[in-house]
Tab-separated table of C-alpha atoms in Angstrom:
chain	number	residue	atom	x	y	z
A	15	UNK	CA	104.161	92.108	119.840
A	16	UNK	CA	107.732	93.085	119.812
A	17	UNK	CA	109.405	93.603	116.482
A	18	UNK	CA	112.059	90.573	117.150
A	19	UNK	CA	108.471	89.142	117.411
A	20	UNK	CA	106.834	90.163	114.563
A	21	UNK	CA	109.772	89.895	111.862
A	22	UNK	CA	109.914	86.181	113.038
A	23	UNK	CA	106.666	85.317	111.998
A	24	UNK	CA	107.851	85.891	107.936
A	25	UNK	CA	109.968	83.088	106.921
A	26	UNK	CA	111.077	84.784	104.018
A	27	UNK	CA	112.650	86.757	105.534
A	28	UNK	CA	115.020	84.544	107.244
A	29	UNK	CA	116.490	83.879	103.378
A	30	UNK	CA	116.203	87.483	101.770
A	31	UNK	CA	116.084	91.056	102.718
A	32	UNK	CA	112.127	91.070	101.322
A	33	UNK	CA	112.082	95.072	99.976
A	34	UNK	CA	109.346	94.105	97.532
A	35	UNK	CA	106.097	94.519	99.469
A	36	UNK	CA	104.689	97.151	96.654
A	37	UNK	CA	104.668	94.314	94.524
A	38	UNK	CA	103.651	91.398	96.957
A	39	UNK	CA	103.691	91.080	100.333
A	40	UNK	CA	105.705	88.435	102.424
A	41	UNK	CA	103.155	85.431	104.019
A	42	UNK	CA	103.204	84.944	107.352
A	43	UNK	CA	103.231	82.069	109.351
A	44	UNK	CA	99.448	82.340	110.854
A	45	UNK	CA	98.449	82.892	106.877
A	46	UNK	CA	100.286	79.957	105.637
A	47	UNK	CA	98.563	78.201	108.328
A	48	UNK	CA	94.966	79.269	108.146
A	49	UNK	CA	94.977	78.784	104.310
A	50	UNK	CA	96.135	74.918	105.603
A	51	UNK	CA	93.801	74.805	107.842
A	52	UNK	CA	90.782	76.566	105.869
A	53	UNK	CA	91.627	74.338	102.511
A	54	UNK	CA	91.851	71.210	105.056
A	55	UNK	CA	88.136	71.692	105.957
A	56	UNK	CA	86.911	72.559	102.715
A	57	UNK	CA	87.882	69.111	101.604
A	58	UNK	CA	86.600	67.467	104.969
A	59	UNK	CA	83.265	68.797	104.404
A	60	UNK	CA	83.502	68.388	100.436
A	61	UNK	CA	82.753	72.170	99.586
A	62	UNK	CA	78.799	71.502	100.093
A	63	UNK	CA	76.250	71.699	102.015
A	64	UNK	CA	74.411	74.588	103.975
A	65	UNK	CA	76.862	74.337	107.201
A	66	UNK	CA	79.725	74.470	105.011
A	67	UNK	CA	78.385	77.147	102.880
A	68	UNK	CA	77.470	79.016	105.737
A	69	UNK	CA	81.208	79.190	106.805
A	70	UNK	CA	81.832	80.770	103.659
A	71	UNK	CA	79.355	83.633	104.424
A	72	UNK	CA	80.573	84.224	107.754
A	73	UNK	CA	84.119	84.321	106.629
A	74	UNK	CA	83.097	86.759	103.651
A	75	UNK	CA	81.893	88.884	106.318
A	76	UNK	CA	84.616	88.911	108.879
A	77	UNK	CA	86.781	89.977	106.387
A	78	UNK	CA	84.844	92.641	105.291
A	79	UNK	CA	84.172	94.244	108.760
A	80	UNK	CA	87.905	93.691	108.903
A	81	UNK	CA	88.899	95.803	106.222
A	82	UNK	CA	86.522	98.342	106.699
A	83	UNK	CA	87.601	99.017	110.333
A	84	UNK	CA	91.117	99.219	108.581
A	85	UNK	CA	90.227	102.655	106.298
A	86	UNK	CA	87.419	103.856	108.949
A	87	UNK	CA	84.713	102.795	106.605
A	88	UNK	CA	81.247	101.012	107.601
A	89	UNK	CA	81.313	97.391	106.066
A	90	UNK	CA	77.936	98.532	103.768
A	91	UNK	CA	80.125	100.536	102.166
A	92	UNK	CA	82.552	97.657	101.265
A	93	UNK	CA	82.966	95.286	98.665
A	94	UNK	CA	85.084	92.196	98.380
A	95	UNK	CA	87.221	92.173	94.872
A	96	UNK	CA	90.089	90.500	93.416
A	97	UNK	CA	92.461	93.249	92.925
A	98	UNK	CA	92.421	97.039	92.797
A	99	UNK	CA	91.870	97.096	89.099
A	100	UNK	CA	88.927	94.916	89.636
A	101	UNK	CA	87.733	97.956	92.145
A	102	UNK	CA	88.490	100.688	89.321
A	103	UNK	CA	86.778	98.372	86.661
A	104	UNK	CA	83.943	98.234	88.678
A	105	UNK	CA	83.627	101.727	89.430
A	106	UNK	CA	84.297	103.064	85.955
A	107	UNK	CA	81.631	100.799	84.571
A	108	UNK	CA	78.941	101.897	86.595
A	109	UNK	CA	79.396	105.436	86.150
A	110	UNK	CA	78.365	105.609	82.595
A	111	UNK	CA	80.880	107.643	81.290
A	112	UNK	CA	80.716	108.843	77.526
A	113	UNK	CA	82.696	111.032	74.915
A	114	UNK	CA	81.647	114.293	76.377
A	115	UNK	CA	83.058	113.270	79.625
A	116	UNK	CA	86.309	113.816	81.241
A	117	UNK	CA	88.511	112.099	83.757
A	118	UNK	CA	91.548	113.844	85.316
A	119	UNK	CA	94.665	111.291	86.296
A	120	UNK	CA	98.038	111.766	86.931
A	121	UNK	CA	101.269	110.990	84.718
A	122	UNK	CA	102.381	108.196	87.060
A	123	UNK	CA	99.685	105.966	87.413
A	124	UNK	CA	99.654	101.943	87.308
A	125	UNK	CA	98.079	100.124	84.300
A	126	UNK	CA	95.298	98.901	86.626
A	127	UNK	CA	93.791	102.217	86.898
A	128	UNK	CA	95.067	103.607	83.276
A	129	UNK	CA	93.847	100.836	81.579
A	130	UNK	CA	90.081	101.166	82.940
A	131	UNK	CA	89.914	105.008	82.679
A	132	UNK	CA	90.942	104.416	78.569
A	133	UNK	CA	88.483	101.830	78.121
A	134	UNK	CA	85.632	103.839	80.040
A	135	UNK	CA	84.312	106.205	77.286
A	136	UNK	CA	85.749	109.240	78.211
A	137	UNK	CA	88.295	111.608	77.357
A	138	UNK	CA	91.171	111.166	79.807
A	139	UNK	CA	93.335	114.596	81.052
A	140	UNK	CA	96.560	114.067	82.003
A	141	UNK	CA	98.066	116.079	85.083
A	142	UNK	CA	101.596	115.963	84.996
A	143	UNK	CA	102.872	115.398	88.588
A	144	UNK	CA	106.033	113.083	88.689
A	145	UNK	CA	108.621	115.404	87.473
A	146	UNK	CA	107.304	118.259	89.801
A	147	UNK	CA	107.565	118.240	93.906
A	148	UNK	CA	104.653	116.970	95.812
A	149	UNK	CA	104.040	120.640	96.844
A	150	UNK	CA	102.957	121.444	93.315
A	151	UNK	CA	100.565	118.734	92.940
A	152	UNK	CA	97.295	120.470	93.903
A	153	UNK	CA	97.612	122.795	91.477
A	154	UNK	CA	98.756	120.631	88.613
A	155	UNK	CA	95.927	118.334	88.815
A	156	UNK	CA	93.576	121.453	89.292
A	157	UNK	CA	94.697	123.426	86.048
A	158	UNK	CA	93.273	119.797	84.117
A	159	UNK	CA	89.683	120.409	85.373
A	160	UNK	CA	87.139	121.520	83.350
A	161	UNK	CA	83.370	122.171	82.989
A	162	UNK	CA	83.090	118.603	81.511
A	163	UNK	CA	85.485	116.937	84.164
A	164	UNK	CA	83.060	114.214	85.746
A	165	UNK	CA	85.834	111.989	87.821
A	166	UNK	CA	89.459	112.425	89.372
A	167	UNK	CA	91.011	109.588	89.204
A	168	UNK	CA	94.687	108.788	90.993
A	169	UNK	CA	96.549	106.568	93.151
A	170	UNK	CA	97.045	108.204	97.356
A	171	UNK	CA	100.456	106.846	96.737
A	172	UNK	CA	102.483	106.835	93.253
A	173	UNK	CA	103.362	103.147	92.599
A	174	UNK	CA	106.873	105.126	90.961
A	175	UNK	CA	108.110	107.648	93.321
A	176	UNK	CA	106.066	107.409	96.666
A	177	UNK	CA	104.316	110.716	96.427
A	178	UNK	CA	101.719	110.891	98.396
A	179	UNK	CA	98.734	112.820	96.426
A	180	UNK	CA	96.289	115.567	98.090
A	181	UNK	CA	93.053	113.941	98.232
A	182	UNK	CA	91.390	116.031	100.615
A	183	UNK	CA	92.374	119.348	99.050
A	184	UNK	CA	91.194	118.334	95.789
A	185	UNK	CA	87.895	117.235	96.551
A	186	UNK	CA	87.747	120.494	99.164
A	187	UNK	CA	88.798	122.133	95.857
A	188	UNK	CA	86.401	120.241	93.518
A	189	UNK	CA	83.684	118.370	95.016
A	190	UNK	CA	84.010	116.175	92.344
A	191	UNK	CA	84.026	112.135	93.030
A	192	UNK	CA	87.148	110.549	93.026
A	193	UNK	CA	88.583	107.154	92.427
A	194	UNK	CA	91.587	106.590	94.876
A	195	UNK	CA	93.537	103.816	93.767
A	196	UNK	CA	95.008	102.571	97.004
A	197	UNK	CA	97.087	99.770	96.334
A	198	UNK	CA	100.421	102.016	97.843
A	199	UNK	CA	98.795	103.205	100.702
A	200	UNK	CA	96.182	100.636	102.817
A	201	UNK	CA	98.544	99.154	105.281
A	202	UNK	CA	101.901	101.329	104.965
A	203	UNK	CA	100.125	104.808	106.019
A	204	UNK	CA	96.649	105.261	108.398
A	205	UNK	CA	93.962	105.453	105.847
A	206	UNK	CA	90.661	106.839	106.441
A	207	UNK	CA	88.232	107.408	103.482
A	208	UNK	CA	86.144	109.674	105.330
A	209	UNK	CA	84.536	112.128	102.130
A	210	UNK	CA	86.337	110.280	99.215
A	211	UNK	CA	83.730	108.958	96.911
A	212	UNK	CA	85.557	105.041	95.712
A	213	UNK	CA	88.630	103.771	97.227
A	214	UNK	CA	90.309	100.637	96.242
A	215	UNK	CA	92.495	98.199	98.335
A	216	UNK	CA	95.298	95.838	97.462
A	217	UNK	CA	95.116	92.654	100.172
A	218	UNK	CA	98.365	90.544	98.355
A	219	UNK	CA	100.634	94.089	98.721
A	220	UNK	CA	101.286	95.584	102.391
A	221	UNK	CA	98.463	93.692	103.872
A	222	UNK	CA	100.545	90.578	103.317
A	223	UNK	CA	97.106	88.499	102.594
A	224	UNK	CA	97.263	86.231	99.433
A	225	UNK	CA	96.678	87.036	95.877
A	226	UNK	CA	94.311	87.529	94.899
A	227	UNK	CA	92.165	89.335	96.595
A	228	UNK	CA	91.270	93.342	96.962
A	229	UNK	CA	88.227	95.563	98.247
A	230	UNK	CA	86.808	98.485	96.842
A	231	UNK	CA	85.033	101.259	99.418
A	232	UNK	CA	81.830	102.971	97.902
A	233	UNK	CA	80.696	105.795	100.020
A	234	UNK	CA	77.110	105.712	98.610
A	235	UNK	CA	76.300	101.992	97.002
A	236	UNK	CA	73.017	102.994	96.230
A	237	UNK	CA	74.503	106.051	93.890
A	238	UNK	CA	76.538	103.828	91.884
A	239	UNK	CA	74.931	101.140	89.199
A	240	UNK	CA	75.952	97.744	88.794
A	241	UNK	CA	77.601	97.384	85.957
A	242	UNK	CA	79.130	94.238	85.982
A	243	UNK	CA	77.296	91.802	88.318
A	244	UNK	CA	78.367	88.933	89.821
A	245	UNK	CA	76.186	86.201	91.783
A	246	UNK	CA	76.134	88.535	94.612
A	247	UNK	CA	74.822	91.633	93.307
A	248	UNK	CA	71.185	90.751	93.947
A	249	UNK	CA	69.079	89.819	96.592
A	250	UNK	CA	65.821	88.860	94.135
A	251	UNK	CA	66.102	87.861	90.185
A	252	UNK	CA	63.570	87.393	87.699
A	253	UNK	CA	63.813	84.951	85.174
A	254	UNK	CA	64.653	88.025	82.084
A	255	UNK	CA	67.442	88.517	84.766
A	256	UNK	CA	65.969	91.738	85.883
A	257	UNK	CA	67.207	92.027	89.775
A	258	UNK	CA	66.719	94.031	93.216
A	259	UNK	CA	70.378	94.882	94.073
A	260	UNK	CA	72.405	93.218	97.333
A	261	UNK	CA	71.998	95.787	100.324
A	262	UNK	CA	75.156	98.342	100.513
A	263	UNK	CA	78.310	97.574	98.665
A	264	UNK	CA	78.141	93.610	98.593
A	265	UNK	CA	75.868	94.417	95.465
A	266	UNK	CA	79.507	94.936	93.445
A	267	UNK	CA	81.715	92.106	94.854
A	268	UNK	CA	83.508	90.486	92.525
A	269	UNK	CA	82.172	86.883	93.091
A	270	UNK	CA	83.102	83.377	94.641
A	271	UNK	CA	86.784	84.313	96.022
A	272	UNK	CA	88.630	81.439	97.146
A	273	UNK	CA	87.810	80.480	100.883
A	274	UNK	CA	91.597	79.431	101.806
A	275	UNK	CA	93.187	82.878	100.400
A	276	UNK	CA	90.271	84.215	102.805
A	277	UNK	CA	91.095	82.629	105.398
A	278	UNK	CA	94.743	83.645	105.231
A	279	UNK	CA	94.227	87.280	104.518
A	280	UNK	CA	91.859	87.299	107.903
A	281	UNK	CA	94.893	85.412	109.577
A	282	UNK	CA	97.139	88.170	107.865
A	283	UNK	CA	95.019	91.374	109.288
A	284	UNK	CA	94.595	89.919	112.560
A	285	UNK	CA	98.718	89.354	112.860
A	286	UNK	CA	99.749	93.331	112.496
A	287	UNK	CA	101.500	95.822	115.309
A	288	UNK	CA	99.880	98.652	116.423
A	289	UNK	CA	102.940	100.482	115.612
A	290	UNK	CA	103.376	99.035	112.336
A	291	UNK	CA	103.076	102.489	110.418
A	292	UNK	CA	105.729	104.681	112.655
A	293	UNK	CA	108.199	101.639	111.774
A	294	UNK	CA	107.548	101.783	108.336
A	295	UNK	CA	108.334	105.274	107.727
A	296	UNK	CA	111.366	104.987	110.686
A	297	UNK	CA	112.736	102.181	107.703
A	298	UNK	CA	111.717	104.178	104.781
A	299	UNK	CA	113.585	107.351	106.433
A	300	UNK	CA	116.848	105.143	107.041
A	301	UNK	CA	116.475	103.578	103.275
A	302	UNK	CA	115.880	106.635	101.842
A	303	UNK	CA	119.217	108.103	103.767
A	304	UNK	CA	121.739	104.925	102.874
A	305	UNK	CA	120.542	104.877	99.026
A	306	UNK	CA	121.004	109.304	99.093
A	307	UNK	CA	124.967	108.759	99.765
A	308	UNK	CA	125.316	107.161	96.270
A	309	UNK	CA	122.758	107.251	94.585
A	310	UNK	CA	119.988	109.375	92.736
A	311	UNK	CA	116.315	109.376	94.833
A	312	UNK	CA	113.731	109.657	92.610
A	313	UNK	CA	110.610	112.006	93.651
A	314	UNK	CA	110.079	113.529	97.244
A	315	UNK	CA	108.274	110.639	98.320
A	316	UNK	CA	109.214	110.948	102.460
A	317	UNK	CA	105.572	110.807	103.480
A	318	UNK	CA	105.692	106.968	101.824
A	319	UNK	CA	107.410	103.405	102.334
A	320	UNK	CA	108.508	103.128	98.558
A	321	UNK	CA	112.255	104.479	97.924
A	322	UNK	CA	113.023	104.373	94.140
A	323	UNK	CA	116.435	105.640	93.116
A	324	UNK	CA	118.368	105.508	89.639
A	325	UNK	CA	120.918	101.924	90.095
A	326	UNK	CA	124.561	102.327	88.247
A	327	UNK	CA	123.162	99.334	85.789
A	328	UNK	CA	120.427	98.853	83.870
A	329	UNK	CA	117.767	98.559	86.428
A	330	UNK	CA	116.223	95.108	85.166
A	331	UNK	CA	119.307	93.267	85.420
A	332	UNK	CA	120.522	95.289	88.459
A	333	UNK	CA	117.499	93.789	89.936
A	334	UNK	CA	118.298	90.544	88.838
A	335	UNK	CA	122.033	90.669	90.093
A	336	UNK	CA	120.000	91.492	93.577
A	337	UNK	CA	117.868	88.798	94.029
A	338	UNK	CA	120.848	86.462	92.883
A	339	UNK	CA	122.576	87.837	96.416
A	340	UNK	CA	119.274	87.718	98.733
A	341	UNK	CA	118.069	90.872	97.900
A	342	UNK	CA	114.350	91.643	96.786
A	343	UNK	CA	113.774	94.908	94.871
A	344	UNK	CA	111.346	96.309	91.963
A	345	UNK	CA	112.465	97.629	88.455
A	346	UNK	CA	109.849	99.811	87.488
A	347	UNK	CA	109.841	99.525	83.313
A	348	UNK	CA	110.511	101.918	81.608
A	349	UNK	CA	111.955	103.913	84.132
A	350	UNK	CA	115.731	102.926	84.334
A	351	UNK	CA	114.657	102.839	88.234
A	352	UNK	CA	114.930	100.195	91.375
A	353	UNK	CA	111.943	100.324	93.931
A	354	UNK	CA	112.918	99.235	97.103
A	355	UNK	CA	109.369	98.816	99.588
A	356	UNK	CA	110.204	98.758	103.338
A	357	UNK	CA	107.563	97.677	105.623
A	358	UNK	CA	106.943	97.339	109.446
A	359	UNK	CA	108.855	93.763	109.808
A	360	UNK	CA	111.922	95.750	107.306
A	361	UNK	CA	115.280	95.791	109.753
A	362	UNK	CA	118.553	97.953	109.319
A	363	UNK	CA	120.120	94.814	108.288
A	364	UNK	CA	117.679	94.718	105.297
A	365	UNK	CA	118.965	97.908	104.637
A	366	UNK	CA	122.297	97.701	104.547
A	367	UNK	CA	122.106	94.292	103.034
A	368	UNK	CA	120.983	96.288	100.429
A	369	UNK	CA	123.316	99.202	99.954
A	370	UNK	CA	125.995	96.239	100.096
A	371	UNK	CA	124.618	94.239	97.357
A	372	UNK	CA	124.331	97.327	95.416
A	373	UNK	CA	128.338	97.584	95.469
């Protein structure tokens, strides 16, 4: 696939320079069309019966292998969600954590992690990260650990500033589990989950499926306890519903997910470039570089595909003004930043539609 090739297959992007994939990810053609297709059949067949239902299954599983090959994972070890903060919901409630425990997290994390870790029972550190370079991570989240820390807790990727965090060194450092929120990462850099302990992926963002729809990686199902079931979290009940957990990490999926968003993220991971990550950071590079010339880059985020800089307006309506003139961008709240994402199917003409609109 050439990238003429590949761009075409967005229409979106034949109205708007699409910069917004952090957020939501353009739909391709083949997804628009299997979700058609899949929603066609599910009416033909009346959404009952063993064949159809046996459709379902297989499709359940294709994705699964799918998405497992994608972060180097077995498909045991994977569970089908609804989102990433379904993942870290799941994971934080079957950990068990009380008052005495602590979780370590950054200071730029999305509500879909935060959210979880304040509800879970323990007492959440804060390592402060954003306002210091990437180098200086490590350290910052180390100096939060204690005797009672039982979980780190962070994104791969800062949803704000693009930072990539150092997983590997801190659980080199630690060997303490950690819950990777990888809604910035799966699909924009090569992801492989190898020692990490619970990894969770975003399908609507860079892996341009529909929402909604996530997966969480657990690198030892049997380790972790069920806490909130769904229908597919046993393979035996007993009428007290007492049950004999699902083999592997289909014990903690989230539940029915809807079979024509699916069948359009399968159409969506089966439509992507070898050399989609090398583009993506060759368009984040030449983002990064126009925006620099005017204005303020926020972070050292070069390792990522996000680019948020500090706008001459207020960033909400700046944002507005963009979309107004074909332009799709993030304001991050709060912030008084823009967030522009730049995937594999980006061009230079996004780009400098961009810097142009900003004028």
């Amino acid at each position: 696939m050439t990238f003429e090739e590949g761009r075409a297959l967005f229409p979106v992007l034949e109205r708007f320079a699409y910069l917004n994939a952090g957020s939501l990810g353009p739909l391709s053609r083949p997804t628009l069309a299997a979700m058609e297709e899949r929603l066609r059949f599910d009416q033909e067949q009346g959404r009952g019966g063993h064949g159809w239902f046996t459709t379902v299954l297989e499709l359940r599983t294709r994705v699964r292998e799918e998405l497992a090959r994608l972060i180097g994972a077995s498909p045991t070890q994977v569970a089908l969600t609804d989102s990433t903060t379904d993942g870290c919901n799941i994971v934080l409630s079957g950990l068990e954590l009380g008052p005495d425990d602590e979780v370590v997290t950054t200071d730029s994390e999305h509500p879909g992690l935060l959210l979880p870790l304040h509800v879970s029972g323990a007492r959440v550190r804060v390592a402060e990260v954003a306002a210091r370079p990437t180098a200086n991570a490590l350290q910052a989240i180390l100096s939060c650990v204690t005797a009672r820390t039982r979980l780190l807790a962070l994104s791969h990727v800062l949803w704000t500033t693009g930072q990539v965090m150092p997983l590997r060194e801190l659980k080199r450092e630690t060997g303490l589990p950690i819950l990777v929120d990888g809604a910035q990462s799966v699909g924009t850099i090569p992801v492989e989950v190898g020692e990490l302990d619970y990894y969770t992926v975003s399908c609507q963002k860079w892996l341009c499926g529909p929402e909604s729809l996530g997966a969480l990686y657990v690198r030892d199902p049997d380790e972790l306890r069920v806490g909130i079931p769904s229908g597919f979290a046993q393979k035996s009940l007993e009428p007290d519903g007492t049950f004999v957990p699902a083999e592997g990490a289909a014990r903690f999926d989230s539940g029915w997910l809807a079979t024509p968003s699916l069948a359009g993220l399968e159409a969506a991971l089966a439509a992507v470039p070898e050399w989609r990550f090398e583009r993506a950071a060759e368009m984040a590079a030449l983002c990064r570089a126009a925006l620099r010339e005017r204005f303020e880059i926020v972070g050292d985020g070069e390792q990522s595909t996000l680019v948020s800089f500090v706008p001459a307006g207020e960033a909400a309506a700046e944002a507005a003004r963009l979309y107004d003139a074909g332009v799709v961008v993030r304001d991050l709240p709060g912030t008084g930043w823009l967030r522009a994402s730049c995937g594999w199917w980006t061009s230079g003409e996004d780009i400098d539609r961009l810097v142009s609109a900003l004028s």
